[in-house]
Amino acid sequence: MAAYGCDRRRCFAVKRSEPYCAPVLGVTMYCMKTRVIAVIGVMAALLLGAQSALAAMAPPLSQLKVLKVESPGCGFEDIAEGQDQTRCDHSGPNIKVYVLEIGYGREAHVALDGFEVNGTRTPVCAFDTGNLTECTVGRKTVGYLYILDLAGKQDGVFTFSNTSINAPGNTMSTQLYIK
């Protein structure tokens, strides 16, 4: 008996005494409810999958650079490409180091003479021209600016390293002698 468009192979009664495909609570058939729920579930899965497919893959770690060293005695000192030590004698409390990381790293390892250094990390975005800027809503993060506080340490070899979160999984590092 195939009442209401259902057949016996795909539908069953809620109670044994009811015939196949009998209305449940007088509103809908049980088999139709399960089909509707299945269709809604598939549609939700497709929509969620589409959103994650639209998300861009994180760029690999491609650049690490010490940008500046700041101290009360010297103010801001720009660090040039290839510079291996500070020009100014920064020794004293409250030294800060600014490091730019382009790409996405797992977990930065930062130290001064082997002792861990703490700081903050701020996302960096890019204009369409490629110039870096602070991130605003809707902009794509291309890296991070780290501001690291040497917390009373006065001089030594500053090291910063990180490993890319995705292929090729490369590790990059930079170091600078701060005097």
PDB file of C-alpha atoms in Angstrom:
ATOM      1  CA  MET A   1       0.000   0.000   0.000  1.00  0.00           C
ATOM      2  CA  ALA A   2       1.597   3.272  -1.105  1.00  0.00           C
ATOM      3  CA  ALA A   3      -0.493   6.047   0.431  1.00  0.00           C
ATOM      4  CA  TYR A   4       0.350   9.727   0.020  1.00  0.00           C
ATOM      5  CA  GLY A   5       3.121   9.039  -2.522  1.00  0.00           C
ATOM      6  CA  CYS A   6       5.401   6.985  -0.261  1.00  0.00           C
ATOM      7  CA  ASP A   7       6.412   3.417  -0.868  1.00  0.00           C
ATOM      8  CA  ARG A   8       7.120   0.662   1.632  1.00  0.00           C
ATOM      9  CA  ARG A   9      10.854   0.498   0.964  1.00  0.00           C
ATOM     10  CA  ARG A  10      11.566   4.060   2.118  1.00  0.00           C
ATOM     11  CA  CYS A  11       8.954   4.700   4.753  1.00  0.00           C
ATOM     12  CA  PHE A  12       7.707   3.049   7.902  1.00  0.00           C
ATOM     13  CA  ALA A  13       5.023   3.720  10.436  1.00  0.00           C
ATOM     14  CA  VAL A  14       5.768   5.205  13.818  1.00  0.00           C
ATOM     15  CA  LYS A  15       3.493   2.635  15.480  1.00  0.00           C
ATOM     16  CA  ARG A  16       3.172  -0.980  14.371  1.00  0.00           C
ATOM     17  CA  SER A  17      -0.602  -0.682  14.225  1.00  0.00           C
ATOM     18  CA  GLU A  18      -0.463   2.119  11.612  1.00  0.00           C
ATOM     19  CA  PRO A  19      -0.116   1.359   7.911  1.00  0.00           C
ATOM     20  CA  TYR A  20       3.017   2.370   6.011  1.00  0.00           C
ATOM     21  CA  CYS A  21       3.283   6.113   5.332  1.00  0.00           C
ATOM     22  CA  ALA A  22       0.445   7.031   7.658  1.00  0.00           C
ATOM     23  CA  PRO A  23       0.246  10.713   8.589  1.00  0.00           C
ATOM     24  CA  VAL A  24       2.106  11.422  11.837  1.00  0.00           C
ATOM     25  CA  LEU A  25       0.057  13.638  14.156  1.00  0.00           C
ATOM     26  CA  GLY A  26      -2.205  14.330  11.174  1.00  0.00           C
ATOM     27  CA  VAL A  27       0.284  16.831   9.675  1.00  0.00           C
ATOM     28  CA  THR A  28       3.052  15.175   7.641  1.00  0.00           C
ATOM     29  CA  MET A  29       4.312  11.731   6.913  1.00  0.00           C
ATOM     30  CA  TYR A  30       7.321  10.462   8.833  1.00  0.00           C
ATOM     31  CA  CYS A  31       9.189   9.595   5.643  1.00  0.00           C
ATOM     32  CA  MET A  32       8.677  13.101   4.272  1.00  0.00           C
ATOM     33  CA  LYS A  33      10.019  14.617   7.501  1.00  0.00           C
ATOM     34  CA  THR A  34      13.211  12.603   7.278  1.00  0.00           C
ATOM     35  CA  ARG A  35      13.665  13.533   3.624  1.00  0.00           C
ATOM     36  CA  VAL A  36      13.177  17.223   4.382  1.00  0.00           C
ATOM     37  CA  ILE A  37      15.612  17.039   7.294  1.00  0.00           C
ATOM     38  CA  ALA A  38      18.143  15.225   5.101  1.00  0.00           C
ATOM     39  CA  VAL A  39      17.818  17.833   2.332  1.00  0.00           C
ATOM     40  CA  ILE A  40      18.227  20.691   4.823  1.00  0.00           C
ATOM     41  CA  GLY A  41      21.293  18.979   6.293  1.00  0.00           C
ATOM     42  CA  VAL A  42      22.897  18.535   2.878  1.00  0.00           C
ATOM     43  CA  MET A  43      22.192  22.160   1.939  1.00  0.00           C
ATOM     44  CA  ALA A  44      23.699  23.411   5.206  1.00  0.00           C
ATOM     45  CA  ALA A  45      26.807  21.291   4.659  1.00  0.00           C
ATOM     46  CA  LEU A  46      27.190  22.636   1.125  1.00  0.00           C
ATOM     47  CA  LEU A  47      26.806  26.236   2.268  1.00  0.00           C
ATOM     48  CA  LEU A  48      29.320  25.826   5.089  1.00  0.00           C
ATOM     49  CA  GLY A  49      31.724  24.095   2.737  1.00  0.00           C
ATOM     50  CA  ALA A  50      31.393  26.905   0.217  1.00  0.00           C
ATOM     51  CA  GLN A  51      32.313  29.514   2.838  1.00  0.00           C
ATOM     52  CA  SER A  52      35.483  27.702   3.847  1.00  0.00           C
ATOM     53  CA  ALA A  53      36.398  27.164   0.192  1.00  0.00           C
ATOM     54  CA  LEU A  54      36.144  30.925  -0.384  1.00  0.00           C
ATOM     55  CA  ALA A  55      38.610  31.666   2.420  1.00  0.00           C
ATOM     56  CA  ALA A  56      42.106  32.304   1.095  1.00  0.00           C
ATOM     57  CA  MET A  57      45.016  30.146   2.136  1.00  0.00           C
ATOM     58  CA  ALA A  58      47.386  31.861   4.567  1.00  0.00           C
ATOM     59  CA  PRO A  59      50.573  33.088   2.870  1.00  0.00           C
ATOM     60  CA  PRO A  60      53.769  31.300   3.928  1.00  0.00           C
ATOM     61  CA  LEU A  61      56.374  33.069   6.008  1.00  0.00           C
ATOM     62  CA  SER A  62      58.480  35.042   3.524  1.00  0.00           C
ATOM     63  CA  GLN A  63      60.266  37.824   5.424  1.00  0.00           C
ATOM     64  CA  LEU A  64      61.518  38.711   8.913  1.00  0.00           C
ATOM     65  CA  LYS A  65      63.103  42.073   9.540  1.00  0.00           C
ATOM     66  CA  VAL A  66      64.123  44.108  12.578  1.00  0.00           C
ATOM     67  CA  LEU A  67      62.738  47.538  11.685  1.00  0.00           C
ATOM     68  CA  LYS A  68      63.688  49.704  14.660  1.00  0.00           C
ATOM     69  CA  VAL A  69      65.193  49.717  18.125  1.00  0.00           C
ATOM     70  CA  GLU A  70      63.816  52.258  20.603  1.00  0.00           C
ATOM     71  CA  SER A  71      65.359  53.465  23.857  1.00  0.00           C
ATOM     72  CA  PRO A  72      65.179  56.583  26.048  1.00  0.00           C
ATOM     73  CA  GLY A  73      68.836  57.379  25.314  1.00  0.00           C
ATOM     74  CA  CYS A  74      68.710  57.072  21.505  1.00  0.00           C
ATOM     75  CA  GLY A  75      65.059  57.408  20.553  1.00  0.00           C
ATOM     76  CA  PHE A  76      64.197  55.383  17.442  1.00  0.00           C
ATOM     77  CA  GLU A  77      67.046  53.862  15.448  1.00  0.00           C
ATOM     78  CA  ASP A  78      66.139  52.508  12.005  1.00  0.00           C
ATOM     79  CA  ILE A  79      67.824  49.200  11.242  1.00  0.00           C
ATOM     80  CA  ALA A  80      69.038  48.848   7.644  1.00  0.00           C
ATOM     81  CA  GLU A  81      68.976  45.618   5.637  1.00  0.00           C
ATOM     82  CA  GLY A  82      72.077  43.572   6.537  1.00  0.00           C
ATOM     83  CA  GLN A  83      72.930  45.679   9.614  1.00  0.00           C
ATOM     84  CA  ASP A  84      74.261  43.322  12.306  1.00  0.00           C
ATOM     85  CA  GLN A  85      74.417  45.713  15.293  1.00  0.00           C
ATOM     86  CA  THR A  86      72.905  48.982  16.447  1.00  0.00           C
ATOM     87  CA  ARG A  87      74.864  52.169  15.737  1.00  0.00           C
ATOM     88  CA  CYS A  88      73.683  53.909  18.901  1.00  0.00           C
ATOM     89  CA  ASP A  89      74.517  52.693  22.415  1.00  0.00           C
ATOM     90  CA  HIS A  90      71.018  51.808  23.635  1.00  0.00           C
ATOM     91  CA  SER A  91      72.154  50.322  26.957  1.00  0.00           C
ATOM     92  CA  GLY A  92      69.703  51.192  29.674  1.00  0.00           C
ATOM     93  CA  PRO A  93      66.184  50.230  30.677  1.00  0.00           C
ATOM     94  CA  ASN A  94      63.058  50.333  28.497  1.00  0.00           C
ATOM     95  CA  ILE A  95      64.522  49.134  25.191  1.00  0.00           C
ATOM     96  CA  LYS A  96      61.963  48.047  22.588  1.00  0.00           C
ATOM     97  CA  VAL A  97      62.565  46.176  19.342  1.00  0.00           C
ATOM     98  CA  TYR A  98      60.175  46.316  16.361  1.00  0.00           C
ATOM     99  CA  VAL A  99      60.122  43.240  14.090  1.00  0.00           C
ATOM    100  CA  LEU A 100      58.105  42.853  10.882  1.00  0.00           C
ATOM    101  CA  GLU A 101      56.989  39.359   9.878  1.00  0.00           C
ATOM    102  CA  ILE A 102      55.483  38.904   6.399  1.00  0.00           C
ATOM    103  CA  GLY A 103      53.415  35.727   6.067  1.00  0.00           C
ATOM    104  CA  TYR A 104      52.013  33.535   8.808  1.00  0.00           C
ATOM    105  CA  GLY A 105      54.269  31.925  11.392  1.00  0.00           C
ATOM    106  CA  ARG A 106      53.372  29.336  14.033  1.00  0.00           C
ATOM    107  CA  GLU A 107      54.911  30.677  17.230  1.00  0.00           C
ATOM    108  CA  ALA A 108      57.715  33.206  17.374  1.00  0.00           C
ATOM    109  CA  HIS A 109      60.789  32.427  19.477  1.00  0.00           C
ATOM    110  CA  VAL A 110      62.295  35.671  20.742  1.00  0.00           C
ATOM    111  CA  ALA A 111      65.300  36.052  23.027  1.00  0.00           C
ATOM    112  CA  LEU A 112      68.070  38.384  24.143  1.00  0.00           C
ATOM    113  CA  ASP A 113      71.256  36.443  24.954  1.00  0.00           C
ATOM    114  CA  GLY A 114      69.116  33.295  25.217  1.00  0.00           C
ATOM    115  CA  PHE A 115      66.592  34.743  27.673  1.00  0.00           C
ATOM    116  CA  GLU A 116      62.984  34.847  26.473  1.00  0.00           C
ATOM    117  CA  VAL A 117      61.566  38.241  25.542  1.00  0.00           C
ATOM    118  CA  ASN A 118      57.864  39.149  25.622  1.00  0.00           C
ATOM    119  CA  GLY A 119      55.915  41.615  23.568  1.00  0.00           C
ATOM    120  CA  THR A 120      52.811  42.299  21.523  1.00  0.00           C
ATOM    121  CA  ARG A 121      51.777  41.257  18.023  1.00  0.00           C
ATOM    122  CA  THR A 122      49.643  43.459  15.744  1.00  0.00           C
ATOM    123  CA  PRO A 123      48.254  42.402  12.335  1.00  0.00           C
ATOM    124  CA  VAL A 124      49.620  44.204   9.283  1.00  0.00           C
ATOM    125  CA  CYS A 125      47.634  44.625   6.052  1.00  0.00           C
ATOM    126  CA  ALA A 126      48.586  45.852   2.588  1.00  0.00           C
ATOM    127  CA  PHE A 127      47.120  48.522   0.352  1.00  0.00           C
ATOM    128  CA  ASP A 128      46.475  47.591  -3.280  1.00  0.00           C
ATOM    129  CA  THR A 129      49.797  49.322  -4.022  1.00  0.00           C
ATOM    130  CA  GLY A 130      51.601  46.876  -1.734  1.00  0.00           C
ATOM    131  CA  ASN A 131      52.418  49.441   0.970  1.00  0.00           C
ATOM    132  CA  LEU A 132      51.854  48.108   4.486  1.00  0.00           C
ATOM    133  CA  THR A 133      49.312  49.613   6.854  1.00  0.00           C
ATOM    134  CA  GLU A 134      47.319  48.899  10.005  1.00  0.00           C
ATOM    135  CA  CYS A 135      44.487  46.453   9.444  1.00  0.00           C
ATOM    136  CA  THR A 136      40.894  47.611   9.216  1.00  0.00           C
ATOM    137  CA  VAL A 137      37.729  45.553   8.771  1.00  0.00           C
ATOM    138  CA  GLY A 138      37.682  43.810   5.402  1.00  0.00           C
ATOM    139  CA  ARG A 139      41.425  44.065   4.748  1.00  0.00           C
ATOM    140  CA  LYS A 140      43.597  40.984   4.267  1.00  0.00           C
ATOM    141  CA  THR A 141      46.257  40.389   6.917  1.00  0.00           C
ATOM    142  CA  VAL A 142      49.653  39.841   5.256  1.00  0.00           C
ATOM    143  CA  GLY A 143      51.813  39.623   8.377  1.00  0.00           C
ATOM    144  CA  TYR A 144      52.451  40.937  11.867  1.00  0.00           C
ATOM    145  CA  LEU A 145      54.360  43.704  13.611  1.00  0.00           C
ATOM    146  CA  TYR A 146      55.932  42.564  16.880  1.00  0.00           C
ATOM    147  CA  ILE A 147      56.843  45.135  19.532  1.00  0.00           C
ATOM    148  CA  LEU A 148      59.164  43.403  21.974  1.00  0.00           C
ATOM    149  CA  ASP A 149      60.062  44.810  25.385  1.00  0.00           C
ATOM    150  CA  LEU A 150      63.525  43.844  26.592  1.00  0.00           C
ATOM    151  CA  ALA A 151      62.242  44.373  30.169  1.00  0.00           C
ATOM    152  CA  GLY A 152      65.310  45.891  31.786  1.00  0.00           C
ATOM    153  CA  LYS A 153      67.865  43.900  29.797  1.00  0.00           C
ATOM    154  CA  GLN A 154      70.427  46.358  28.509  1.00  0.00           C
ATOM    155  CA  ASP A 155      72.439  44.850  25.672  1.00  0.00           C
ATOM    156  CA  GLY A 156      73.167  41.588  23.900  1.00  0.00           C
ATOM    157  CA  VAL A 157      72.282  39.486  20.878  1.00  0.00           C
ATOM    158  CA  PHE A 158      68.600  39.763  20.001  1.00  0.00           C
ATOM    159  CA  THR A 159      67.220  36.758  18.078  1.00  0.00           C
ATOM    160  CA  PHE A 160      63.824  36.219  16.468  1.00  0.00           C
ATOM    161  CA  SER A 161      62.744  33.048  14.642  1.00  0.00           C
ATOM    162  CA  ASN A 162      59.498  31.544  13.412  1.00  0.00           C
ATOM    163  CA  THR A 163      58.279  28.664  11.223  1.00  0.00           C
ATOM    164  CA  SER A 164      55.633  29.029   8.517  1.00  0.00           C
ATOM    165  CA  ILE A 165      52.212  27.552   9.366  1.00  0.00           C
ATOM    166  CA  ASN A 166      51.865  26.024   5.907  1.00  0.00           C
ATOM    167  CA  ALA A 167      53.918  24.844   2.939  1.00  0.00           C
ATOM    168  CA  PRO A 168      56.817  24.985   2.575  1.00  0.00           C
ATOM    169  CA  GLY A 169      57.060  24.978   6.411  1.00  0.00           C
ATOM    170  CA  ASN A 170      60.242  27.036   6.269  1.00  0.00           C
ATOM    171  CA  THR A 171      61.899  28.505   9.347  1.00  0.00           C
ATOM    172  CA  MET A 172      63.219  32.045   9.176  1.00  0.00           C
ATOM    173  CA  SER A 173      65.310  33.925  11.697  1.00  0.00           C
ATOM    174  CA  THR A 174      67.053  37.228  12.205  1.00  0.00           C
ATOM    175  CA  GLN A 175      69.435  38.564  14.818  1.00  0.00           C
ATOM    176  CA  LEU A 176      70.894  41.887  15.857  1.00  0.00           C
ATOM    177  CA  TYR A 177      73.492  42.850  18.435  1.00  0.00           C
ATOM    178  CA  ILE A 178      71.999  45.628  20.557  1.00  0.00           C
ATOM    179  CA  LYS A 179      74.610  47.755  22.300  1.00  0.00           C
TER     180      LYS A 179
END
